[in-house]
Structures are given as structure tokens and as C-alpha cells.
Coordinates of C-alpha atoms in Angstrom, one line a residue:
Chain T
X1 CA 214.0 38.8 164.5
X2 CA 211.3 39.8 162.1
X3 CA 207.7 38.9 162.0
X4 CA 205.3 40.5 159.8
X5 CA 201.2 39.8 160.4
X6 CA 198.3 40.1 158.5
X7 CA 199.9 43.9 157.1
X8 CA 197.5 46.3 155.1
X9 CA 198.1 50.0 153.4
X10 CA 195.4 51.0 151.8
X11 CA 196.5 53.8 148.9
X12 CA 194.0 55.5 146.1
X13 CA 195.3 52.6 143.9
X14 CA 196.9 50.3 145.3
X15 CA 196.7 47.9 148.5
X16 CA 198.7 45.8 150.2
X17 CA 196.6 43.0 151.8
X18 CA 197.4 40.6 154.8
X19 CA 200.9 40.6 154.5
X20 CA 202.8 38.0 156.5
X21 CA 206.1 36.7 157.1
X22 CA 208.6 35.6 159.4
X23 CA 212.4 36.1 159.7
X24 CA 214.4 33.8 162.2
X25 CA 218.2 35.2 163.2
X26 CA 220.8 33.9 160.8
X27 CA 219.0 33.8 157.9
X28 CA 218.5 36.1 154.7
X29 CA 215.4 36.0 153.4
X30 CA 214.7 37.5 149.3
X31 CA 212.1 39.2 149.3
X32 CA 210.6 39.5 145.3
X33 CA 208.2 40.3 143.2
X34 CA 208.1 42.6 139.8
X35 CA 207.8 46.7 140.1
X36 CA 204.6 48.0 141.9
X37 CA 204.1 44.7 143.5
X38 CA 204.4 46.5 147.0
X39 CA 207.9 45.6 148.2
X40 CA 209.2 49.1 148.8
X41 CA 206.1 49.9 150.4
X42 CA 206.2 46.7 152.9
X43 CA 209.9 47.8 153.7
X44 CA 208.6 51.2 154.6
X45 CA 205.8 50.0 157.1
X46 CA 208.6 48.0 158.8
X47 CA 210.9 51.6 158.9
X48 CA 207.6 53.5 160.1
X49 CA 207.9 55.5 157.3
X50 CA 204.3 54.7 156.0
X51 CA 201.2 54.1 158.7
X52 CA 199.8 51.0 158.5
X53 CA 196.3 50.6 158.4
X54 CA 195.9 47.1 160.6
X55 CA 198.2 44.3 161.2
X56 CA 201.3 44.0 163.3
X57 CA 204.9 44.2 162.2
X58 CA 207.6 43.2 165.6
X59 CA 211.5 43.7 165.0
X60 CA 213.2 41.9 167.9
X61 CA 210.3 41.0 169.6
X62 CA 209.3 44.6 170.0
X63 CA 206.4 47.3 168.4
X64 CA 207.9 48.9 165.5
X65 CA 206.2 52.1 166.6
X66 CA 206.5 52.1 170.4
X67 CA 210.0 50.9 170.2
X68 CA 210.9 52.9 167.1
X69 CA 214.3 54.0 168.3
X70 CA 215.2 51.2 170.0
X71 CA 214.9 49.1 166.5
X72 CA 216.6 51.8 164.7
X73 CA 219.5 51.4 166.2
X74 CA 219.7 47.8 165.7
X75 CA 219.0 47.5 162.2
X76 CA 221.0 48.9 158.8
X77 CA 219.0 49.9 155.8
X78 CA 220.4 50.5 152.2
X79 CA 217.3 51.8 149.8
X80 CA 217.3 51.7 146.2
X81 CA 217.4 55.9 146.2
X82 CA 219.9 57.3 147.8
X83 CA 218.4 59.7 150.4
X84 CA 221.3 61.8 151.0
X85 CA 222.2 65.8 151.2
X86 CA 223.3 65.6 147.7
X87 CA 226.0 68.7 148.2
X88 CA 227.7 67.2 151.4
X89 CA 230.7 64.9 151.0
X90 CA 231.0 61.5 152.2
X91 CA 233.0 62.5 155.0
X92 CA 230.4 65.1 156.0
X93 CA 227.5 62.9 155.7
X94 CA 228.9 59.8 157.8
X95 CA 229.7 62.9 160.1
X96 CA 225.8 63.5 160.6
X97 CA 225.0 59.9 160.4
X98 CA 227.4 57.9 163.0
X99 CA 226.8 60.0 166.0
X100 CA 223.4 58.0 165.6
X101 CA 224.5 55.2 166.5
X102 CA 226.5 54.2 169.7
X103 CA 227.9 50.6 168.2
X104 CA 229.2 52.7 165.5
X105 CA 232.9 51.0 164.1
X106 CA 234.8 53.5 162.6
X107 CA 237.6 51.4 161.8
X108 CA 235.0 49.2 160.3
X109 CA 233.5 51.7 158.0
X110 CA 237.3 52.8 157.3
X111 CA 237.5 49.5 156.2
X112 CA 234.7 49.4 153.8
X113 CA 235.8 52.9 152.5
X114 CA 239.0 51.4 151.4
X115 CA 237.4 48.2 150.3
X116 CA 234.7 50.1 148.3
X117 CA 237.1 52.5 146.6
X118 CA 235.5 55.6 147.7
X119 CA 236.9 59.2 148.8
X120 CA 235.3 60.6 151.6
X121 CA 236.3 63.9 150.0
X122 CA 233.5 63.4 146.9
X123 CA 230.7 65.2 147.4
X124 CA 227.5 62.9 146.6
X125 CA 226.0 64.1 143.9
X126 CA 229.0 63.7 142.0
X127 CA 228.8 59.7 142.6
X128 CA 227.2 57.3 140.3
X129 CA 224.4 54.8 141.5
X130 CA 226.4 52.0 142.2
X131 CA 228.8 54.4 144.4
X132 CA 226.3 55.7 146.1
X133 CA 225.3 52.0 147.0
X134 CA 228.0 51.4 147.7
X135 CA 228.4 54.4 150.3
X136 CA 225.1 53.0 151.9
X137 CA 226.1 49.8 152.5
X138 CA 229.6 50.7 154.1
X139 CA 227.0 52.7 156.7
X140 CA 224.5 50.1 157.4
X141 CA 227.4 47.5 157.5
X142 CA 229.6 50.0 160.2
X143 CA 227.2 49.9 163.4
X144 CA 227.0 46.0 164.1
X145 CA 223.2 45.9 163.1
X146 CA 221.5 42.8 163.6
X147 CA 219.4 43.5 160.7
X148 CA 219.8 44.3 157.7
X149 CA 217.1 45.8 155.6
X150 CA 217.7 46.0 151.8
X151 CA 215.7 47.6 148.9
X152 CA 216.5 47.0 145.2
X153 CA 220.7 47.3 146.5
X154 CA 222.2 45.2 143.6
X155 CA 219.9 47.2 140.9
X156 CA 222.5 49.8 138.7
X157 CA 225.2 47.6 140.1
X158 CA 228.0 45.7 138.1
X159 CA 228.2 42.4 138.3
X160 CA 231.6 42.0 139.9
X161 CA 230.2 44.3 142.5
X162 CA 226.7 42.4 142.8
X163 CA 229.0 38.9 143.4
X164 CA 230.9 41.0 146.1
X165 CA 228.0 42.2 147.9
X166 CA 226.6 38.9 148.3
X167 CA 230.1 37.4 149.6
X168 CA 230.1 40.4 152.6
X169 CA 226.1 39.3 153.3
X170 CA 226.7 35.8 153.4
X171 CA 229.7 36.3 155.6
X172 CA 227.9 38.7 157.8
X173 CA 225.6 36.2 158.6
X174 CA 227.6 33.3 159.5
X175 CA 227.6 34.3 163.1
X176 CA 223.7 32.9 163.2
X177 CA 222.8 36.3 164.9
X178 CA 221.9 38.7 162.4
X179 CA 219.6 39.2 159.8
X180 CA 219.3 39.9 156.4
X181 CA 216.3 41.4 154.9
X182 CA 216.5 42.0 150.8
X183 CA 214.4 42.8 148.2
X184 CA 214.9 42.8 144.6
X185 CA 213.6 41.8 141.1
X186 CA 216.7 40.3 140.4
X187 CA 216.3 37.1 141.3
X188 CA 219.6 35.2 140.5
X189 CA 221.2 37.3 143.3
X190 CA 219.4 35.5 145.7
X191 CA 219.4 32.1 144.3
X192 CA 223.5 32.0 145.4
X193 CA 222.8 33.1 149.0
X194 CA 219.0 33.1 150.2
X195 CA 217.6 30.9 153.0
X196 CA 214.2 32.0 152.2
X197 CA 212.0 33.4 149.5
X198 CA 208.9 36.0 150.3
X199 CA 207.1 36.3 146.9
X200 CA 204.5 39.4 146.6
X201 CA 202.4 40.3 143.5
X202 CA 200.1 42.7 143.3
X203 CA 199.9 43.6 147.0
X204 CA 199.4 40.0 148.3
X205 CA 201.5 37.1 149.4
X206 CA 202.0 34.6 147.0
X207 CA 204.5 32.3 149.0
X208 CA 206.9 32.9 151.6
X209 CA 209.2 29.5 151.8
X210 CA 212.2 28.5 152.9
X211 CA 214.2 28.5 149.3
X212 CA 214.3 23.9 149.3
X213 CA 210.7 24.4 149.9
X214 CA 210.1 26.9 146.5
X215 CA 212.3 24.7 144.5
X216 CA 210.8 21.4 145.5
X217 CA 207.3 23.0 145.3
X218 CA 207.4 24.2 141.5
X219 CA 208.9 22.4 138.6
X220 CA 209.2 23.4 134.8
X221 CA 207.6 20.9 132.4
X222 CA 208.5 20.7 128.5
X223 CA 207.1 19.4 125.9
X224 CA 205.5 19.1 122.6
X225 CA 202.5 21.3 122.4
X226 CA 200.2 17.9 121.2
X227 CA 199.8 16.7 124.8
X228 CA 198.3 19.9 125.9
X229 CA 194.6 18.9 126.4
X230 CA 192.3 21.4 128.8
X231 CA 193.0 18.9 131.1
X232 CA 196.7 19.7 131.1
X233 CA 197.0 23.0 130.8
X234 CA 194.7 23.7 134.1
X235 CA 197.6 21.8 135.8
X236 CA 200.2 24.6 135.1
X237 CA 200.4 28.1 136.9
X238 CA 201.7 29.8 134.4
X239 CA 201.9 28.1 130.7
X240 CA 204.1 29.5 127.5
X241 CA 203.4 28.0 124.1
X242 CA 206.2 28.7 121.4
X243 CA 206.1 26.9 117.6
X244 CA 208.3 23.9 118.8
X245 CA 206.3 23.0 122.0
X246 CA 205.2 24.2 125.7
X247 CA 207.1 25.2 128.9
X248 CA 205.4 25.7 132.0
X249 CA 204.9 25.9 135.7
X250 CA 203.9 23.7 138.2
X251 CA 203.0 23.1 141.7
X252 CA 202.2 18.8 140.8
X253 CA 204.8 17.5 138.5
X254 CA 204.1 14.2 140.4
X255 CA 200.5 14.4 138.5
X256 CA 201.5 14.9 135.3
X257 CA 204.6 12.6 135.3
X258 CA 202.2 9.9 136.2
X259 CA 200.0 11.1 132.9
X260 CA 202.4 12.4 130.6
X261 CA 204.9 10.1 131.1
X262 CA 208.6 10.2 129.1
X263 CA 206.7 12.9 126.7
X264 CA 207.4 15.6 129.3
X265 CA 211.0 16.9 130.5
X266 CA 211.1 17.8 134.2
X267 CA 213.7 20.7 135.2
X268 CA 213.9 22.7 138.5
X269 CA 213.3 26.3 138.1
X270 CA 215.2 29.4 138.4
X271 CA 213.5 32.0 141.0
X272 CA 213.2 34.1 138.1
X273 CA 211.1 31.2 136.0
X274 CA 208.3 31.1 139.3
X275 CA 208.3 34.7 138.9
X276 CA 207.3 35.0 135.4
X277 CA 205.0 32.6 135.1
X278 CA 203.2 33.1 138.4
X279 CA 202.5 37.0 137.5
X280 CA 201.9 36.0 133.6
X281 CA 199.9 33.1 134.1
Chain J
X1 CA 218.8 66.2 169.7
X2 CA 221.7 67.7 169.5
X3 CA 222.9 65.7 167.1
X4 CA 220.0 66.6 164.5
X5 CA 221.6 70.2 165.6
X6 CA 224.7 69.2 164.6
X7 CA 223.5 68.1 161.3
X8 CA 221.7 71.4 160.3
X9 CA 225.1 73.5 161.4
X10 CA 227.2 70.9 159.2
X11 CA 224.6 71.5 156.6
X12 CA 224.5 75.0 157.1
X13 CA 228.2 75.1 157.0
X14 CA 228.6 73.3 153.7
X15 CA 226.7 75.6 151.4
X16 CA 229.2 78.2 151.4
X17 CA 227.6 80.7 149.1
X18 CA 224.1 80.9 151.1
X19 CA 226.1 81.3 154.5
X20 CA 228.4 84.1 152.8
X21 CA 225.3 85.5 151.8
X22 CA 223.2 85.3 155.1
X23 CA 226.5 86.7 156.9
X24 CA 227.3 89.6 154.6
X25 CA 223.4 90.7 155.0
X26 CA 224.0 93.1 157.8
X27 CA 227.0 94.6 156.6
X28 CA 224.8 95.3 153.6
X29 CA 222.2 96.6 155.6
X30 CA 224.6 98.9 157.2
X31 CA 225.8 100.1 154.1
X32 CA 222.5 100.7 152.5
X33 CA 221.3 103.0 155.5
X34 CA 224.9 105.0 155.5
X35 CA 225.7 103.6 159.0
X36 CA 222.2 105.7 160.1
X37 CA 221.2 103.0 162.5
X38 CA 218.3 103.4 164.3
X39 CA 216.6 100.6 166.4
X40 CA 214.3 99.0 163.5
X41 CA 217.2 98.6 161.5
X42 CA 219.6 96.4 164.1
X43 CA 216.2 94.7 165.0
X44 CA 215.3 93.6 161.3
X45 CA 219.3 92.9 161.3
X46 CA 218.5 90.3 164.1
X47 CA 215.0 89.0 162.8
X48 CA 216.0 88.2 159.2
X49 CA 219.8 86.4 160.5
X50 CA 217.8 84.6 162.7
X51 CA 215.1 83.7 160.0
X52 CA 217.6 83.1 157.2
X53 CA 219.4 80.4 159.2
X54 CA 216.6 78.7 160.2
X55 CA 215.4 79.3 156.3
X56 CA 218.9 76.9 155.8
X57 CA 217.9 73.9 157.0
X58 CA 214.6 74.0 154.9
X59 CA 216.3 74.7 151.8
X60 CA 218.2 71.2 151.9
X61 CA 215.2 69.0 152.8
X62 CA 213.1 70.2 150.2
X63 CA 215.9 69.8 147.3
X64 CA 215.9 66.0 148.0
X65 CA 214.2 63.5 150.2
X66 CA 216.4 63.3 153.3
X67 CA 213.6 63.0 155.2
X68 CA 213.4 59.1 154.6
X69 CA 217.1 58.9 155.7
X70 CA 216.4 61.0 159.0
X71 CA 213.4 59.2 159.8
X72 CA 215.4 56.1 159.3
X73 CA 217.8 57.1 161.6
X74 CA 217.1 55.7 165.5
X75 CA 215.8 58.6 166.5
X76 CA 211.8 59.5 167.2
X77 CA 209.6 61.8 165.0
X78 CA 208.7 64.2 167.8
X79 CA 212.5 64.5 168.8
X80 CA 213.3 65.4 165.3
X81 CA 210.5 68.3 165.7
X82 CA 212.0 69.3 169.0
X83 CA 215.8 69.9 167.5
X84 CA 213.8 72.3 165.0
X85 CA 212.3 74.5 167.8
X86 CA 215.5 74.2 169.6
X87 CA 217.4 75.2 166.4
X88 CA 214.9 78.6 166.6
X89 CA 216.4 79.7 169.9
X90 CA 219.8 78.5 168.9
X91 CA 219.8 80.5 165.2
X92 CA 218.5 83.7 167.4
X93 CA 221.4 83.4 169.6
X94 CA 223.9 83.4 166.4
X95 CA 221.9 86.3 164.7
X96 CA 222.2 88.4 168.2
X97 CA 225.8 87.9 168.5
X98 CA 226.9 88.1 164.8
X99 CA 224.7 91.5 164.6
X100 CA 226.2 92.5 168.2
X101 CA 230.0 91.5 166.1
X102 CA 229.0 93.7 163.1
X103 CA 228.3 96.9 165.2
X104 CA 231.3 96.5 167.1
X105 CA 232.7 96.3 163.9
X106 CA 231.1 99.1 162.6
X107 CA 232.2 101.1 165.6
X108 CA 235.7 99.7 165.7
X109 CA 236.1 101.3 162.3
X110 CA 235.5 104.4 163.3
X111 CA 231.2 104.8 162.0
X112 CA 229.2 106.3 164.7
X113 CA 225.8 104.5 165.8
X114 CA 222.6 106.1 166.9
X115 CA 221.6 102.5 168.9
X116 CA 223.0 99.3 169.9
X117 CA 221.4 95.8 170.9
X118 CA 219.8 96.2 174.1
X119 CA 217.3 94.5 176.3
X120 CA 214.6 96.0 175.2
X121 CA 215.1 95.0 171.4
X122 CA 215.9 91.4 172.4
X123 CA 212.4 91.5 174.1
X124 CA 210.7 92.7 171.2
X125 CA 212.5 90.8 168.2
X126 CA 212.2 86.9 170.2
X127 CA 208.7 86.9 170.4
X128 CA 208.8 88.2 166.6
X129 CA 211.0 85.1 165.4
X130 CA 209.4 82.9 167.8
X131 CA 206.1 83.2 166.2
X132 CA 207.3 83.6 163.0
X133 CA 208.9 79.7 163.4
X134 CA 205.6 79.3 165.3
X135 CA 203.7 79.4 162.0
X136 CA 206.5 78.3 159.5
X137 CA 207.3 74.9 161.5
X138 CA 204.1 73.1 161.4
X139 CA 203.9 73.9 157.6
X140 CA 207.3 72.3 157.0
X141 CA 206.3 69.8 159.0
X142 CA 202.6 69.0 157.7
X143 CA 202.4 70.0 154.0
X144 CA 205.9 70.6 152.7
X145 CA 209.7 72.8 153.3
X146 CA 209.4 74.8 150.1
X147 CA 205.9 75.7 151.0
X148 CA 206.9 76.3 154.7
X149 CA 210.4 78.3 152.7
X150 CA 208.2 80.6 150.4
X151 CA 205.8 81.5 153.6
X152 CA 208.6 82.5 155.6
X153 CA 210.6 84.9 152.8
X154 CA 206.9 86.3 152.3
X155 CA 206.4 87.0 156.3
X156 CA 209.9 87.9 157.0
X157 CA 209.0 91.2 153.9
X158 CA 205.7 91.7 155.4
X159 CA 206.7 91.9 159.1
X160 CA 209.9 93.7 158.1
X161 CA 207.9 96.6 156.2
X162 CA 206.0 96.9 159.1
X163 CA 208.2 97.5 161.2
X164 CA 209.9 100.3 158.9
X165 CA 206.2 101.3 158.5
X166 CA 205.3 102.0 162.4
X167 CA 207.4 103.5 164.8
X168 CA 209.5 100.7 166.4
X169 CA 210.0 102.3 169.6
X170 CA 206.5 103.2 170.7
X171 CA 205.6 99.6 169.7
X172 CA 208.0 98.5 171.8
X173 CA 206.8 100.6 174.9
X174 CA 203.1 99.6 174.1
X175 CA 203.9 96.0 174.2
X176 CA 206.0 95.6 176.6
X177 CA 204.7 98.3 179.4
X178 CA 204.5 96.7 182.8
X179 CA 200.6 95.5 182.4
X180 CA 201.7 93.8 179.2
X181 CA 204.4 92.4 179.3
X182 CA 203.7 88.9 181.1
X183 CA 200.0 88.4 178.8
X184 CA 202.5 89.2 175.9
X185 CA 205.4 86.4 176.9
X186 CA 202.0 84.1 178.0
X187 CA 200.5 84.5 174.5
X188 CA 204.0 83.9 173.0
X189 CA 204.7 80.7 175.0
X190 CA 201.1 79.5 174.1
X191 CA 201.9 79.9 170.6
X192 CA 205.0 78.0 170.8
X193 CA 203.5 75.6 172.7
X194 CA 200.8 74.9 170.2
X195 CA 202.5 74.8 166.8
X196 CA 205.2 72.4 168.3
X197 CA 202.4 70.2 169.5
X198 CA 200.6 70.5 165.8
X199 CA 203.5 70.1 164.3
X200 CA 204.8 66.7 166.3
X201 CA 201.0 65.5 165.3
X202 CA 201.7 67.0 161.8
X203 CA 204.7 65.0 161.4
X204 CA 203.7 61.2 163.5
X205 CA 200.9 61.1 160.8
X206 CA 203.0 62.1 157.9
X207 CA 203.7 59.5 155.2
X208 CA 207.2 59.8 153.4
X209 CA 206.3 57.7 149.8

């Protein structure tokens, strides 16, 4: 559906290096990392917005350049801007958008409107983020894309609307065909409905996992902060001392079970705890 | 294409106090010159129209970044480019007939006029506005639309006080007499030819961060 290889932008201050990751049909993948890390900018190499500078990006088994248009029309992007003609109204915009596409579903879209609780009368810039989010998703969702590319969607959303979204992607994908594809830095979005994790810091892969992989892979260790020789702390990825004891990360909790014994409690991480302590160390 | 057309008319449509404006500019004219039309005048009517419509599209790109949604959109960049020389011809069209509509007007209402849209003028004024576009497209293209918007008010003065400035009809005669005529449509098409190839090379390479 997706495969990403060996991807690099250079910019003035910033680079993206060797990117690579995989997306099979029927699966959402999160894609995370914290602000700058260079998710936007991997999501715009895949929408040709940006030039790469070397690697290889294929959406359906085809070039993303040579086969631009014939991508486009399969997949359905929501960005974390809205990138509208603020003074048009709904109704005017989906009118430039949906002769675009030739699956276009009015009924469908009609659908979502209604659902969404937006009038197609409003003119844009009169709607708030999360409308306007809303607006997006009701087009990518209304022209039976096969992929769904997301940046930052849920961010300046409620959260009865966040739990919604996810309920229409998870259903969306139940018919093993289609794709989803979203980034965010909220990571307990994805911990209800992602199949696989792509974590980027600063530009470069850290993991890219299916999400039973990430969770049996890292492990949070407590304890008290007297069992934290040299020895131990080199054992953690990311390490956070506090007056009562320690928390950390870990890729071996095998290793220091085996050493540490009952003085050490084990707990599986949140997305958000692999996060933190892989990018403060 | 045609539907990137579509989207600039529905955009043009939309903003009701620039179309008011761009369609109340000959009437204006008209009024400012006492009915007095001469030649220059209907032919500056037609020029600016056709420049102000055009001048539309730009002011709506450059007041947000609906160039990440376009380009988005399945559709490929040199397409995109295409629609906007397209849209040239098209907005000339509309300046022509709405000018042609005002003078009828103006004669319907009794005004009596000196000159009237002929051949001659719509020889003249095309290659104007064509290579008017011919320079303003690659800029809006390459470097930026409010760039590309400023150049084109400025050119749209300049070329318009020359006009006023030389004598419109020996002009004419000189640059379209029989010897140069077809060197004056060749240079024209050559100019089209090469700012819409700069201009799809402009806008493959351009990066929308």
C-alpha cells in the first residue's frame, strides 16, 4: 500500500535521514514523534509536495511522482492546517473539490455533513479548528480512498470527537482493503486503534513496529533509587530520578529482572512513556 | 483542466465586492471620458478586464496556502499551469464581450461612440495581455502570487499610460502592416510558449513547506 525507502530532505537545518517504512492494506499505522521531528515533512514527500533528495517512496505499487495523479485519486488527506479558500463556503468548496474525483459519494459526504454537524452554508473562515477538521475528514472520507493520509487530525479536537474519529477509522478499515496513515503527538489516540507504530526523532527512525512488537520490546521499571549503580542505569533508554525512587525505560527487562530481582516493579508502557523517555534520555 | 477553471470562476464569483468592482470599471471609464471613446480607451477597457480577472485568481492563493490543497488534489503540476494560461484566453474572451455589452449599453442609452471593438483592436490588445500573463505567470508560479499581483497592477499602469501616451492607431498600423504581422503573432506565440514552459519548470521544482 505504502512503502517508504531509505527517504532524505535535506533543509538549511534540518534533515530527514534514511527514512523507511512499510504499510500493508488493512492496517493503520501511528506515525509519532514530538514537534520538528520531521513528520509533516515525511507526509509531504509522500504528497509530492516537497522533492526528495534520494530514496524511494511507492503508493500502490507505483512512483509517487510518475504516477502522481493516479495516487491522488486513491488516497484522502486531512492536514493539521486547513488549506482552504478561507471566504468560500462549505458548499462552494466541496464544489471545487469533488469534481476531482470520479469515486466521489455524495450521499456519503451528505452523510458525514449531517453526522458532523456542519452547514454547508458557513463560510470557512468562520469555522473553528476542530470544524474545519472535521470538514476535511468528511472529504477525504467521501471518494472511497484506499488510503488515508492524516497529519496532527485529532490535535484542537474534543475529546468526544477524538473517540469518534477513531470509531469511523477503525470501521473504515475493517474491509482489510484500505489504509490508514496518521500522525500525531498524541499518542493515546493511537494506542485504542493502531496496528503499527513508526516512531521518528530528530529526522531518523527510531522504530517502526507492529504495536505487540513496541509494547513487548520496552518495559517501565520502578524502584528505589539505591539499586541504581552505573551498571544499571546504562540499561535504561531513558531514566527519571524523583525523591522517592527511579522510573525508566527499557529494551531488557529480562536483564535486570534477573539482577534486580523483587526490588524492581515491571509495568508495560503507554506510547506516550517510549516517547518521552526515548527523546529525553 | 477545466475543472481548475471552474474553481477560479467559483472563486471569482464568491468575492462579490472585487467582481462588482472589476465589472463597474468600464462603466467608470466611460464616465470619466464623457462617453468620448476613442480606440485606446475601449482597448485599455479590454486589457485591464482581462487583466483584473486573471489578477482574481492570484489574490486568493496568496491570502492563504491553497496551494497545498490543489497540489494535493489528483491532478499534475504542469496541468495546473496549463488551466492558468487557458484561464488568460478564457478571461480575454469575458473582458471582450462584457466591454462589447457596455458599449451596446452605452449606445442603447442613447451616448454616441466615436469607435467600437473591431478586428483590428482584438489584434492589437491579445498579444498585449498575452504577454502581459507571459511575464506575470512564471512569477506566480516561481517566486510568489502577491509578487506576480504587484508586478501586474504595476505593468497594467505602465502599459496603459503608454498607450494614452502614443497614438494607438498608428501603432496599430505599424505592428500589424502586412510584413509584420505574422513575425509579430510568431514572437507572441514564442513568448507564450516559453514562459509556460518556465513556468511548468518553475512550479515541478517548487517546494510548498
Amino acid at each position: 500500500m505504502l512503502e517508504v525507502n531509505n527517504l532524505t530532505k535535506k533543509f538549511e537545518k534540518f534533515t530527514l535521514e534514511n527514512i523507511s517504512f512499510k504499510l500493508e492494506p488493512g492496517y493503520i499505522m501511528g506515525f509519532i514523534g514530538p514537534n520538528g521531528a520531521g513528520k509533516t515533512t515525511t507526509i509531504k514527500l509522500i504528497m509530492n509536495l516537497l522533492k526528495k533528495d534520494s530514496g524511494e517512496i511507492k503508493v500502490f505499487g507505483m512512483d509517487h511522482v510518475k504516477d502522481e495523479k493516479e495516487i491522488k485519486k486513491r488516497i484522502g488527506f486531512v492536514y493539521e492546517e486547513a488549506y482552504y479558500y478561507e471566504t468560500l463556503t462549505l458548499k462552494q468548496m466541496k464544489d471545487i473539490i469533488a469534481p476531482f474525483y470520479r469515486e466521489w459519494d455524495d450521499k456519503q459526504f451528505k452523510k458525514y455533513i449531517v453526522d458532523f454537524g456542519l452547514d454547508m452554508d458557513t463560510r470557512i473562515k468562520k469555522l473553528s479548528k476542530g470544524m474545519k477538521t472535521k470538514f476535511s475528514l468528511a472529504l477525504a472520507l467521501s471518494h472511497k480512498a484506499d488510503l488515508i493520509i492524516m497529519d496532527e487530525p485529532t490535535s484542537g479536537l474534543d475529546p468526544v470527537f477524538r473517540r469518534e474519529i477513531l470509531d469511523i477509522l477503525y470501521n473504515i478499515i475493517q474491509d482489510e482493503k484500505r489504509s490508514i496513515l496518521f500522525s500525531t503527538h498524541i499518542t493515546t489516540d493511537l494506542e485504542k486503534i493502531a496496528d503499527y507504530i513508526t516512531f521518528i526523532n530528530k529526522g531518523k527512525i527510531v522504530f517502526s513496529k507492529s504495536i505487540d512488537e513496541v509494547f513487548d520490546s520496552y518495559k517501565v521499571v520502578k524502584g528505589g533509587k539505591d539499586v541504581l549503580d552505573w551498571k544499571i542505569r546504562k540499561e535504561f533508554i531513558g531514566l527519571r530520578i524523583t525523591n522517592v525512587g527511579f522510573e525508566g525505560l527499557t529494551e531488557d527487562s529480562e536483564k535486570l529482572k534477573r539482577i534486580l530481582g523483587d526490588q524492581i516493579i515491571i509495568e508495560r508502557p503507554s506510547l506516550e512513556d517510549i516517547m518521552f523517555y526515548t527523546i529525553r534520555g | 483542466m477545466l475543472n481548475l477553471i471552474r474553481k477560479d470562476l467559483i472563486m471569482a464569483l464568491s468575492n462579490r465586492f472585487y467582481i462588482i468592482s472589476t465589472l463597474l470599471f468600464p462603466l467608470l471609464l466611460m464616465f470619466l471620458v464623457d462617453f468620448k471613446l476613442n480606440e485606446q480607451i475601449i482597448a485599455i477597457m479590454i486589457y485591464a478586464m482581462s487583466s483584473f480577472l486573471l489578477n482574481l485568481s492570484f489574490y486568493y492563493e496568496e491570502k492563504s496556502k491553497p496551494q497545498i490543497l490543489i497540489q494535493s488534489l489528483p491532478i499534475r503540476k504542469r496541468e495546473i499551469v496549463f488551466s492558468k494560461y487557458l484561464m488568460v484566453f478564457f478571461c480575454y474572451l469575458i473582458g471582450i464581450i462584457y466591454v462589447g455589452l457596455a458599449l451596446w449599453l452605452a449606445k442603447f442609452l442613447g451616448y454616441s461612440l466615436h469607435a467600437n471593438i473591431n478586428i483590428p483592436m482584438i489584434k492589437i490588445t491579445l498579444p498585449i495581455v498575452l504577454i502581459h500573463q507571459s511575464i506575470i505567470l512564471p512569477l506566480s508560479f516561481g517566486i510568489s502570487d502577491r509578487l506576480a499581483n504587484a508586478i501586474s497592477t504595476g505593468l497594467l499602469v505602465f502599459v496603459n499610460n503608454t498607450y494614452l501616451t502614443y497614438n494607438f492607431e498608428r501603432t496599430s498600423r505599424r505592428l500589424l502592416n502586412n510584413s509584420n504581422r505574422f513575425s509579430v503573432a510568431l514572437i507572441v506565440i514564442l513568448i507564450l510558449v516559453i514562459s509556460n514552459i518556465v513556468s511548468i519548470v518553475l512550479y515541478e521544482n517548487k517546494e510548498l513547506t
